[in-house]
Short mmCIF file of C-alpha atoms and ligand atoms in Angstrom, two decimals:
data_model
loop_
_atom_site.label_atom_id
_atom_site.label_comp_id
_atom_site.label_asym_id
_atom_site.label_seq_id
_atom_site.Cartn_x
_atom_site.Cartn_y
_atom_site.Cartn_z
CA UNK A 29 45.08 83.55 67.90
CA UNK A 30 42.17 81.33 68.41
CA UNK A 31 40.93 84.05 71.52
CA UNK A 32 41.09 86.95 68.91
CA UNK A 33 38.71 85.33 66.41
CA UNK A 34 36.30 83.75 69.61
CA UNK A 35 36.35 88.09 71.03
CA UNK A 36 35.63 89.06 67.41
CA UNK A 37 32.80 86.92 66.42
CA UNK A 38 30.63 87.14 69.73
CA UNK A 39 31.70 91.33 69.67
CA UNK A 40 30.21 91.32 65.89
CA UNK A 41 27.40 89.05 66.78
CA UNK A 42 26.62 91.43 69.89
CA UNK A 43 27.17 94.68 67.35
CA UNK A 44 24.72 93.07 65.32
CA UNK A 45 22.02 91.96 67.94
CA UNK A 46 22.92 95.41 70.24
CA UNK A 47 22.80 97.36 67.78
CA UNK A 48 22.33 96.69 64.28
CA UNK A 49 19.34 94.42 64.79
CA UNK A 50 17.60 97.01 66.62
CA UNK A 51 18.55 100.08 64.61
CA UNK A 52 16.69 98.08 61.32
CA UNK A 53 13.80 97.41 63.24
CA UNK A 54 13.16 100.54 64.80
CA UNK A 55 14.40 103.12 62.27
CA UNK A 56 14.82 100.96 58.93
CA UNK A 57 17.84 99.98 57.03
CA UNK A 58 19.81 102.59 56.45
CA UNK A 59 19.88 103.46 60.40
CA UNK A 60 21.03 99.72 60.91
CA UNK A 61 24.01 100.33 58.30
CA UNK A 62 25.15 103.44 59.25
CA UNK A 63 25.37 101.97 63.24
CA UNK A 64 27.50 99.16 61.88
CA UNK A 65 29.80 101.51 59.78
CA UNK A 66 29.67 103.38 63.04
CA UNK A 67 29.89 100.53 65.00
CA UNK A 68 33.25 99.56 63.09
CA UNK A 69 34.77 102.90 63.06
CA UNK A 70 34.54 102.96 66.65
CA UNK A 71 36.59 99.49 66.59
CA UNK A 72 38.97 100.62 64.02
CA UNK A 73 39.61 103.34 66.64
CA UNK A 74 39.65 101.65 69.35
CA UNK A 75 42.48 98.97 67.42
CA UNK A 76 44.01 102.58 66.15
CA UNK A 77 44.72 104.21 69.93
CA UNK A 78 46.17 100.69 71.03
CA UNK A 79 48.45 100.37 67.88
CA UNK A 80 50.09 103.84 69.03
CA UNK A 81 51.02 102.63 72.38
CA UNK A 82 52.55 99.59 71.21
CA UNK A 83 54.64 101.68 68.34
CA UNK A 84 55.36 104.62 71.30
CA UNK A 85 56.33 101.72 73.81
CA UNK A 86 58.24 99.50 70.77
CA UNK A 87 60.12 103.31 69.92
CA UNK A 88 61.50 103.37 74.13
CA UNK A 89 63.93 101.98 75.63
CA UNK A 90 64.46 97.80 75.35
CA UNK A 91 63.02 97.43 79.32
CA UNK A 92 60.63 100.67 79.35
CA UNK A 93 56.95 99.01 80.75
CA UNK A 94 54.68 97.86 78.33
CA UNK A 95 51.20 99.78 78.20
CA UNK A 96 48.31 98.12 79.90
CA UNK A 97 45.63 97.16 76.97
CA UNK A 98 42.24 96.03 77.38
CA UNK A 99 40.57 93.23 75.55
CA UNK A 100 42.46 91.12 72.74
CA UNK A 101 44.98 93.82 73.43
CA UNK A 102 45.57 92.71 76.83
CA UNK A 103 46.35 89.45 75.50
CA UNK A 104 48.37 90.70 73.22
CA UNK A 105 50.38 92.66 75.96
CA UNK A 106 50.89 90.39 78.17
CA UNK A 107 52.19 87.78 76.05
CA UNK A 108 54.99 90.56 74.47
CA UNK A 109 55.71 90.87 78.49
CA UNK A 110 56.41 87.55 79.24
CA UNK A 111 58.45 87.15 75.99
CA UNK A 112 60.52 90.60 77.04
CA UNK A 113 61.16 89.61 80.07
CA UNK A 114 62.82 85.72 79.25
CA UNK A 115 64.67 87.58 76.59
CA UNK A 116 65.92 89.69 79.09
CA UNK A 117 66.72 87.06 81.71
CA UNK A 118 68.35 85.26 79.18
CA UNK A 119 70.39 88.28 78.35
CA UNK A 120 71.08 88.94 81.82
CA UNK A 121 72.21 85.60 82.28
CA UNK A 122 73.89 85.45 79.29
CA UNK A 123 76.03 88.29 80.17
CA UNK A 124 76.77 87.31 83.33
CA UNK A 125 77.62 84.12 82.01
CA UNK A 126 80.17 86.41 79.91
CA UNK A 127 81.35 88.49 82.85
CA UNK A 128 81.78 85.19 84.76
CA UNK A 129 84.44 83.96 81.54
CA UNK A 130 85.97 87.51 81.84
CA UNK A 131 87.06 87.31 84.87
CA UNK A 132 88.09 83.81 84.90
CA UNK A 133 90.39 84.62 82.00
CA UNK A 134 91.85 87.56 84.21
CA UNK A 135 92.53 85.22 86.89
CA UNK A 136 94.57 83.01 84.44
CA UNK A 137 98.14 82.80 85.69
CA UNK A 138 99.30 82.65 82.21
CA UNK A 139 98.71 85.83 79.75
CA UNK A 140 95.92 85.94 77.55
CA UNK A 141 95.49 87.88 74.33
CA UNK A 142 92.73 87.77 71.60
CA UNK A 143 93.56 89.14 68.36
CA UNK A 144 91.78 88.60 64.70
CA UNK A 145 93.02 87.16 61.11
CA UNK A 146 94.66 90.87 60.64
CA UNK A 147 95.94 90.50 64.34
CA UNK A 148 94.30 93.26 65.68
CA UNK A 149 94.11 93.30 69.35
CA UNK A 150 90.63 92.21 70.63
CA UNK A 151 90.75 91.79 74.13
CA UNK A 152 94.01 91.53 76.87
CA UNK A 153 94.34 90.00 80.27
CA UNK A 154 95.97 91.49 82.78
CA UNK A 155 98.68 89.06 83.12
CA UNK A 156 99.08 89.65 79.26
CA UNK A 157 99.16 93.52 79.61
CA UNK A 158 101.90 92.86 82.13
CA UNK A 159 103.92 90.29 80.07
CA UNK A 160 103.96 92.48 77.39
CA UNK A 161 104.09 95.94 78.89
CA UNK A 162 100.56 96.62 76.82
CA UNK A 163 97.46 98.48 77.72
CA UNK A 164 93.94 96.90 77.24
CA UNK A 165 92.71 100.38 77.31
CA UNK A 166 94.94 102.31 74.85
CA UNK A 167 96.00 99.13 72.83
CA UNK A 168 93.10 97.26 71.92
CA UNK A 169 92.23 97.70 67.92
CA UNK A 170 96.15 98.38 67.60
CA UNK A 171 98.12 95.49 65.45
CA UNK A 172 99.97 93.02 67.86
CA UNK A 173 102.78 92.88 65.36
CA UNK A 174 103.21 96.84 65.61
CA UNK A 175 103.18 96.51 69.69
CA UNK A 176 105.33 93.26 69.81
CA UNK A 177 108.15 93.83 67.14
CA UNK A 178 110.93 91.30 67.77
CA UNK A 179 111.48 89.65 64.73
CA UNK A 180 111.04 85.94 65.88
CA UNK A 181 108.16 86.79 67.48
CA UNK A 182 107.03 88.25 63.87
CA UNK A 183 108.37 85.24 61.88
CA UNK A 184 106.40 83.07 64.45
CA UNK A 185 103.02 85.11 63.97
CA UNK A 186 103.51 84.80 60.37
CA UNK A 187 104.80 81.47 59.59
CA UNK A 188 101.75 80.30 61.03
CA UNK A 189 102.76 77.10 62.41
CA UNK A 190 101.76 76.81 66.09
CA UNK A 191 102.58 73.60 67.33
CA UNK A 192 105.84 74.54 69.11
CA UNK A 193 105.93 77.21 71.28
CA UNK A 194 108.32 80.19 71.21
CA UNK A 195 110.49 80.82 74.03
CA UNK A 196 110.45 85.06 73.94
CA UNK A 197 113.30 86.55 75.28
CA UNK A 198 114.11 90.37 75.32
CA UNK A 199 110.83 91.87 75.59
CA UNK A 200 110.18 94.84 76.94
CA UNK A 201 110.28 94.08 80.12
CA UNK A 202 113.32 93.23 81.31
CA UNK A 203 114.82 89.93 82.60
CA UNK A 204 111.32 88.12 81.54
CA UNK A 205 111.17 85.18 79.34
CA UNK A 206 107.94 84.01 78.18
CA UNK A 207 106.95 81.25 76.38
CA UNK A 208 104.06 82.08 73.60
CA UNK A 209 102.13 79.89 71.94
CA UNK A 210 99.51 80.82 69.54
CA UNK A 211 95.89 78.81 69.90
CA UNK A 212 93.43 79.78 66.34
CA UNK A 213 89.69 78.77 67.50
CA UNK A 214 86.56 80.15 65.97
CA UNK A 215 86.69 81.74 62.20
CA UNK A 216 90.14 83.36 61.87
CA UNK A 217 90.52 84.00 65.87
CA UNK A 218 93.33 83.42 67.68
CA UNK A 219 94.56 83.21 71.04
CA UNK A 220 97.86 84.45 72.46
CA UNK A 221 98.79 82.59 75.61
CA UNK A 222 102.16 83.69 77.50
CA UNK A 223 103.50 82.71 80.10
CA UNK A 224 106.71 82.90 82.46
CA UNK A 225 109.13 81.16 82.67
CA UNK A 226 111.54 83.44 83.83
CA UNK A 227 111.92 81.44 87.53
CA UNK A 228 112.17 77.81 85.43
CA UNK A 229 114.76 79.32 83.38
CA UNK A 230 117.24 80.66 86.52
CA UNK A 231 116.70 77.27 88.21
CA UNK A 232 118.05 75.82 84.83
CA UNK A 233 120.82 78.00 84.87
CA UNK A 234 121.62 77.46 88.02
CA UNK A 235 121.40 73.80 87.67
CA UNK A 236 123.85 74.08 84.88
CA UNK A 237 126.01 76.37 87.05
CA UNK A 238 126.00 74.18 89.54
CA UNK A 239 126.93 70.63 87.25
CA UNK A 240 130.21 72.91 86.25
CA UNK A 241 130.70 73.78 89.67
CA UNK A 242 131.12 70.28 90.94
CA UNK A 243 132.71 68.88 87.73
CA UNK A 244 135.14 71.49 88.39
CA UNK A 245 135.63 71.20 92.05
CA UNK A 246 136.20 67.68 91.31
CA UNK A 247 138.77 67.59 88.40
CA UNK A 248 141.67 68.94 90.26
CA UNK A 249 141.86 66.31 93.39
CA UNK A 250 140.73 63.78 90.19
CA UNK A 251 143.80 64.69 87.83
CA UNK A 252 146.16 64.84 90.90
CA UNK A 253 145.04 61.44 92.15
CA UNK A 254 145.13 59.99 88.85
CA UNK A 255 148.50 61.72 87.88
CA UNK A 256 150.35 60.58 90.95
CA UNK A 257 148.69 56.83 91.10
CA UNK A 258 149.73 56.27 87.37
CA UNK A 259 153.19 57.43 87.91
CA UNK A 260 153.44 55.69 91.10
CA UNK A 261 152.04 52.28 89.68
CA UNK A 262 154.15 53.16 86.29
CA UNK A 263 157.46 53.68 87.73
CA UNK A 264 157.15 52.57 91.01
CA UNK A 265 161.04 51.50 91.57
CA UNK A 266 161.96 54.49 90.53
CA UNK A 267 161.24 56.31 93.96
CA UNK A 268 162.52 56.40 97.09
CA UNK A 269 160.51 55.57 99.82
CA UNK A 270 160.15 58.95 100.82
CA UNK A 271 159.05 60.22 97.62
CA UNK A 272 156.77 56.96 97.67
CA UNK A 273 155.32 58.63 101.25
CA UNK A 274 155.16 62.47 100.04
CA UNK A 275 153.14 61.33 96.69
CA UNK A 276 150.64 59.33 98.86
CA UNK A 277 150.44 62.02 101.31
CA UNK A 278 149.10 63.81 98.78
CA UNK A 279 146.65 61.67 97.24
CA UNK A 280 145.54 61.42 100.43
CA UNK A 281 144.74 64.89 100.84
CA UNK A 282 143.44 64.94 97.49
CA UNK A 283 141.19 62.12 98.86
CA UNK A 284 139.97 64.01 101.67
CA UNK A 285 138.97 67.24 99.79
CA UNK A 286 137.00 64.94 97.37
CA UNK A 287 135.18 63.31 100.34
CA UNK A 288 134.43 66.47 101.68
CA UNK A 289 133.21 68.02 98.50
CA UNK A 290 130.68 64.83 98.46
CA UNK A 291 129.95 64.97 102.56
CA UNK A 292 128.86 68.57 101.67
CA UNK A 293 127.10 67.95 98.98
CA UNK A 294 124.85 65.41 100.35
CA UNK A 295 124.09 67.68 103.48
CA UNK A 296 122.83 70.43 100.72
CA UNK A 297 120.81 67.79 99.00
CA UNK A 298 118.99 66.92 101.78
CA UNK A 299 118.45 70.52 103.23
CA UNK A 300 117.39 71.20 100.01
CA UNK A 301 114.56 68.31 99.66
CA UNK A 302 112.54 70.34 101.28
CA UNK A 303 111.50 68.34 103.41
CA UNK A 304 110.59 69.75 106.72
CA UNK A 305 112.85 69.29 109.69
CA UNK A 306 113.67 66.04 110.21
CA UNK A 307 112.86 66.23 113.77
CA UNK A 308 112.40 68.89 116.12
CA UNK A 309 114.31 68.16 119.46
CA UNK A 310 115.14 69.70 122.26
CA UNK A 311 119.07 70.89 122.08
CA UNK A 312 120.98 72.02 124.77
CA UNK A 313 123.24 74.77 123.44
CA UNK A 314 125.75 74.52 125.89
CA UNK A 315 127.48 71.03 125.38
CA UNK A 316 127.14 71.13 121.88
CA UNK A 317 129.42 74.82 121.89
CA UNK A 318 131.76 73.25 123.93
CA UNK A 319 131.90 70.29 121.56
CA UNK A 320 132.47 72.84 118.87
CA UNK A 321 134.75 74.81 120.74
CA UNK A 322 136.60 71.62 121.19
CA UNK A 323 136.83 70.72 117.38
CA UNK A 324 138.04 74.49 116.86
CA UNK A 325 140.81 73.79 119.10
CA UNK A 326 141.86 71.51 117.72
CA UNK A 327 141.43 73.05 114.19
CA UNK A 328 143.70 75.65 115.30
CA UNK A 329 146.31 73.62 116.71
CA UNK A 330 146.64 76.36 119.58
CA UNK A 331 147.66 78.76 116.69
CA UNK A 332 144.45 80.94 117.83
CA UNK A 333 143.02 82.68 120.92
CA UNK A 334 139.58 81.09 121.17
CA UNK A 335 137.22 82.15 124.04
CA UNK A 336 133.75 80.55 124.23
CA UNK A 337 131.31 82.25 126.47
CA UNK A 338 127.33 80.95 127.36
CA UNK A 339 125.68 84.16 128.59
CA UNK A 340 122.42 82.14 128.94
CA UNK A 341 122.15 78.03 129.15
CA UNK A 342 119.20 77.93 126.40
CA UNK A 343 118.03 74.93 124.97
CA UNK A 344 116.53 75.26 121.37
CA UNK A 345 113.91 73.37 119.21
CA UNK A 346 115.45 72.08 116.28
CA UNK A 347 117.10 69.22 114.51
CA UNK A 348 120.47 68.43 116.52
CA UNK A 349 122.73 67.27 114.15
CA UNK A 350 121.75 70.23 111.13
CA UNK A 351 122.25 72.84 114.57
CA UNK A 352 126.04 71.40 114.83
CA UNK A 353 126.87 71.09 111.23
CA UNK A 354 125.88 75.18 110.84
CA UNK A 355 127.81 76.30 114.03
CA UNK A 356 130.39 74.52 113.33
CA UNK A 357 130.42 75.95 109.92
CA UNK A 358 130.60 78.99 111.23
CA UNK A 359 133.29 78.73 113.65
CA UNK A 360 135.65 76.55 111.45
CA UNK A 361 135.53 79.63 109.11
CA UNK A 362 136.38 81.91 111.83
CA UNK A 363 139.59 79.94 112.55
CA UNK A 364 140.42 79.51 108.50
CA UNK A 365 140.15 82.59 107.70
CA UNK A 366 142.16 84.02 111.20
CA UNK A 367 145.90 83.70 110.41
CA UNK A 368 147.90 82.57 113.84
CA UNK A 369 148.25 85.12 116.95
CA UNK A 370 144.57 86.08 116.16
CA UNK A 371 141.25 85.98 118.33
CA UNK A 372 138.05 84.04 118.41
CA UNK A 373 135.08 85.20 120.10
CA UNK A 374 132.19 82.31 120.36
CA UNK A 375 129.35 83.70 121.98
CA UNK A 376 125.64 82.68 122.93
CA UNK A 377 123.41 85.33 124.34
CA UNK A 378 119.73 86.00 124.56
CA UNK A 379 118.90 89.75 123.20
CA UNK A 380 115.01 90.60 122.81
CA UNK A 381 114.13 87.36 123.63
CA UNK A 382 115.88 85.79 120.35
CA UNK A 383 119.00 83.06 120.78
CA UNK A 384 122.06 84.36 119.40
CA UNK A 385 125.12 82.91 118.44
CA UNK A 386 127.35 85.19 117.79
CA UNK A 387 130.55 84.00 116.06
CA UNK A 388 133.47 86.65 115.77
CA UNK A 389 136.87 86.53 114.61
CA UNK A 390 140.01 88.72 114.11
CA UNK A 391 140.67 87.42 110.51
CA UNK A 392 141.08 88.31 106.86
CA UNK A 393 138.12 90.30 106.85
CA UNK A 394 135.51 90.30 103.49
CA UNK A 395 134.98 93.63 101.17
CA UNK A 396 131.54 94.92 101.47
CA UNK A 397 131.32 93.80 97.47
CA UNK A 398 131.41 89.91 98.69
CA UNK A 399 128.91 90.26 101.36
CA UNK A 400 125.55 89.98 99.97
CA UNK A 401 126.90 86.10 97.79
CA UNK A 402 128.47 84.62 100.42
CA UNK A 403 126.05 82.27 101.21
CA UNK A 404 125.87 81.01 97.18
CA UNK A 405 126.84 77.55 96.80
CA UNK A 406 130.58 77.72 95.66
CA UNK A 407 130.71 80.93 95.72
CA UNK A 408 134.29 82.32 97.41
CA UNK A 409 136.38 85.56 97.83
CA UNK A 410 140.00 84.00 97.67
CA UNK A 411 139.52 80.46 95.79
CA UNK A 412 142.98 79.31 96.80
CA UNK A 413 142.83 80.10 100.13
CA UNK A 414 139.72 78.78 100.80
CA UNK A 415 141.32 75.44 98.98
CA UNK A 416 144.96 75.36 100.95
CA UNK A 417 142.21 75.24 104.02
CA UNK A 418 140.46 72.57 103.11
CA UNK A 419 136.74 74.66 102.24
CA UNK A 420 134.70 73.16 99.90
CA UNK A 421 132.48 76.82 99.14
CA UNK A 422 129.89 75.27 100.27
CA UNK A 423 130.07 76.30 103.83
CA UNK A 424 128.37 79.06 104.03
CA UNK A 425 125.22 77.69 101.67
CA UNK A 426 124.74 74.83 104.70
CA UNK A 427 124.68 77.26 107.36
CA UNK A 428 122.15 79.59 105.37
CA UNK A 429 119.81 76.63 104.87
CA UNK A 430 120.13 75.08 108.38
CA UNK A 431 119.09 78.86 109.37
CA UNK A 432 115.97 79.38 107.59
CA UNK A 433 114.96 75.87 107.84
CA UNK A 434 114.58 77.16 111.66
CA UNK A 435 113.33 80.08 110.22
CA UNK A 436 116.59 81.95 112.43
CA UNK A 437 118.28 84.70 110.34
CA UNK A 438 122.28 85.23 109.34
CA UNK A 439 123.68 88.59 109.83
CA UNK A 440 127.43 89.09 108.43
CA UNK A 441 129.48 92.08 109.42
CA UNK A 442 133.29 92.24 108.21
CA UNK A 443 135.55 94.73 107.56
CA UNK A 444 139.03 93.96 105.10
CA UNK A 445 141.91 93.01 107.19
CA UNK A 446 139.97 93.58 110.56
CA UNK A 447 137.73 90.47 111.08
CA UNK A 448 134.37 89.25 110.89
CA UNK A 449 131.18 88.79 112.74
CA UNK A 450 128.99 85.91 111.96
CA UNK A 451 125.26 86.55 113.90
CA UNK A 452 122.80 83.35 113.56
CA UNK A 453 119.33 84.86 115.00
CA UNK A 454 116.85 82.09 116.37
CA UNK A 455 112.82 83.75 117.40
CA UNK A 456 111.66 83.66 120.56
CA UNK A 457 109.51 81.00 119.34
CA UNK A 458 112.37 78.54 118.74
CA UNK A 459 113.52 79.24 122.49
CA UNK A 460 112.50 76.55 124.79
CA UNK A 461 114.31 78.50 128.21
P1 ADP B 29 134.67 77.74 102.10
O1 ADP B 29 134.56 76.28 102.15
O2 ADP B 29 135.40 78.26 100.91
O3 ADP B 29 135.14 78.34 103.37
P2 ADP B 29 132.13 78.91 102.80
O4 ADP B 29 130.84 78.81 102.11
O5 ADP B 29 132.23 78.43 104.19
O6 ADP B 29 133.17 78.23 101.85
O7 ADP B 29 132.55 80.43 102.79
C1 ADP B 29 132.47 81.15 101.59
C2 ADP B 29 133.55 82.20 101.51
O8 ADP B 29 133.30 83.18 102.50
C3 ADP B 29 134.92 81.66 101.85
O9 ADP B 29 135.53 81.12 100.71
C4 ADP B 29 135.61 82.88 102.36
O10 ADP B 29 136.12 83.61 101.26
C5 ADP B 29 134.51 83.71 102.99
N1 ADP B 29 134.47 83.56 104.47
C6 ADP B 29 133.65 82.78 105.19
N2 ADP B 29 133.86 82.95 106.51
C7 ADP B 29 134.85 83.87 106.62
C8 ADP B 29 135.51 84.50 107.74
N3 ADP B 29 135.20 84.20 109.00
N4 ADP B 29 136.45 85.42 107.45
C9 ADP B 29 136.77 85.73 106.20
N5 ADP B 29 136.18 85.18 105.10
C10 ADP B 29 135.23 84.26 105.31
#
């Protein structure tokens, strides 16, 4: 400001020395007046053509070049330059700024959607458009209420109290349960934040599954135990002694399966830890399969034909002891489920480069059906056989976790009333010779 009145006065001081002053003293007054009117009209002018670039360039677009003035205009100019171009690195920063919370909000793991007081959709994540089987393209504007209809989801939205989160079950997509909670920021704004919990609620279940299991596995040894100890210790003269020696024969057994049962479940528990092998050795294949085909033997009471055969004398890197328990899994299976007269085939080979022990048997045979949930915990074909052999049903789950805690493969082939093939695949990796 204070430059435009300094460029005015000494301009008007050199009009009126230039020109004015002269102009009286050489042609008289009214020369000297009509050079200032002149004088002035050629400044209004002058003002006039500068004012029209500045409305032409203010009527372009936001960042179209300013026009280069002279004088105060310069001034002027340049100081509307420097101002657009902050305001425009501010914007620019600004919206990156933006872009930068955008994308963020896309990379949430949890869903994300903005809606308004009348819960119109105002931006979705893509998590969100997943969750909810929406489209941030088509559905944006649209009322979440008329997209997301089930009625507790509805009563939730309206009842207004967001506190507690809804568990939402039944969506659209299927076998997905969210949990939604509602966050209101700003004026009349709210967030919609989902996210799954589909994984947390199958472990539940399955932990649930799983306290049944047990309970159940253990309430029939339990009740026969406890029915033949109280009648024992009840009426104890009332039995011969061997009555006295059949009844504790069978607690015994009773014993055993319950001891089992808890032998197994420990070994699960701690393959399950995840905790990362407990050591890595080197194990010779060959003595412990001969230690197993010992035990199997044995098992079978010479009921079976079992033939053990070492193709190659590998040696493996692994933890000894989880190695044995899952082989001889395997092969105690093979001679449960093989009624007498039938064959047992124990075989380790090297195919590809991968160990192989190959495990098969002339036995009951499973239908396809059972295949693929063999290797649940608990989970059996014929519960009372697997029981009048001692299993626990949790065989199978062992062996599986040994396996891929070596990161070695199970393959199961069976047919009904032909037999079964049992294939644990190590990687090349895992072979030490
Ligand atoms: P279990 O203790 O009942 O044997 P497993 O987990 O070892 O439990 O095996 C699960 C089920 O798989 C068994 O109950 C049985 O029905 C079936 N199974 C396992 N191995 C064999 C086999 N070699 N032949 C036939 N059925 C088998």
């Amino acid at each position: 400001m204070k430059a435009l009145w300094v460029r005015t006065f000494w301009l008007l001081l050199s009009v009126l020395g230039l020109v004015v002053l002269p102009a009286k003293l050489a042609f008289g007054t009214f020369w000297s007046v009509a050079a200032l009117i002149a004088c002035l009209l050629l400044m209004l002018g002058w003002h006039l053509v500068h004012l029209g670039q500045l409305l032409d360039w203010q009527e372009g677009p936001l960042d179209g070049p300013l026009p280069r003035g002279r004088g105060v205009w310069e001034i002027a100019f340049a100081g509307l330059h420097r101002r657009v171009r902050v305001r425009l690195g501010q914007q620019q920063s600004l919206s990156e700024t933006l872009d930068r919370f955008m994308r963020a909000f896309q990379a949430l793991p949890d869903g994300v959607i903005a809606f308004d007081r009348h819960q119109h959709i105002e931006w979705i994540n893509e998590r969100a458009e997943s969750h909810f089987a929406l489209s941030a393209a088509s559905d944006r504007g649209q009322a979440l209420t008329n997209l997301i209809r089930q009625p507790d989801f509805v009563a939730y939205l309206e009842n207004g109290k967001f506190d507690e989160p809804l568990i939402y079950r039944g969506g659209r997509v299927e076998g997905l349960v969210l949990m939604l909670q509602v966050i209101p920021y700003g004026e009349d704004h709210r967030l919609l934040v989902s996210r799954d919990i589909s994984q947390i609620e199958r472990l539940e279940n399955m932990r649930r599954d799983f306290i049944a299991n047990v309970s159940h596995e253990l309430k029939t040894p339990l009740t026969v135990v406890a029915g033949f100890s109280e009648m024992l210790a009840e009426n104890y003269e009332d039995y011969g002694d061997a009555e006295i020696k059949h009844y504790l024969t069978l607690i015994c057994e009773q014993n055993g399966r319950m001891q089992r049962l808890i032998e197994d479940l420990l070994t699960l528990s701690s393959l399950e830890s995840g905790a990362a092998l407990a050591s890595e050795e080197r194990v010779e294949i060959e003595p412990m399969l001969r230690s197993i085909f010992a035990e199997a033997q044995a098992l079978s009471g010479g009921k079976h034909e079992i033939v053990l055969s070492i193709e190659a004398p590998s040696v493996l890197a692994g933890c000894a002891n989880e190695l044995r328990s899952a082989f001889g899994n395997l092969v105690g299976n093979a001679v449960r489920y093989t009624p007498p007269g039938g064959k047992v085939d124990l075989t380790w080979r090297v195919r590809h480069g991968c160990g192989e022990f190959v495990v098969a048997d002339t036995g009951i045979g499973i239908a396809a059906q059972h295949l693929p949930r063999l290797t649940e915990r608990f989970y059996r074909v014929d519960r009372s056989r697997s029981r009048e052999t001692g299993g626990t049903g949790l065989g199978l789950a062992i062996v599986k976790h040994v396996l891929t805690r070596h990161q070695a493969t199970l393959e199961i082939e069976s047919e009904l009333g032909k037999g079964s093939r049992f294939v644990a695949r190590f990687a090349r990796q895992r072979l030490l010779s």
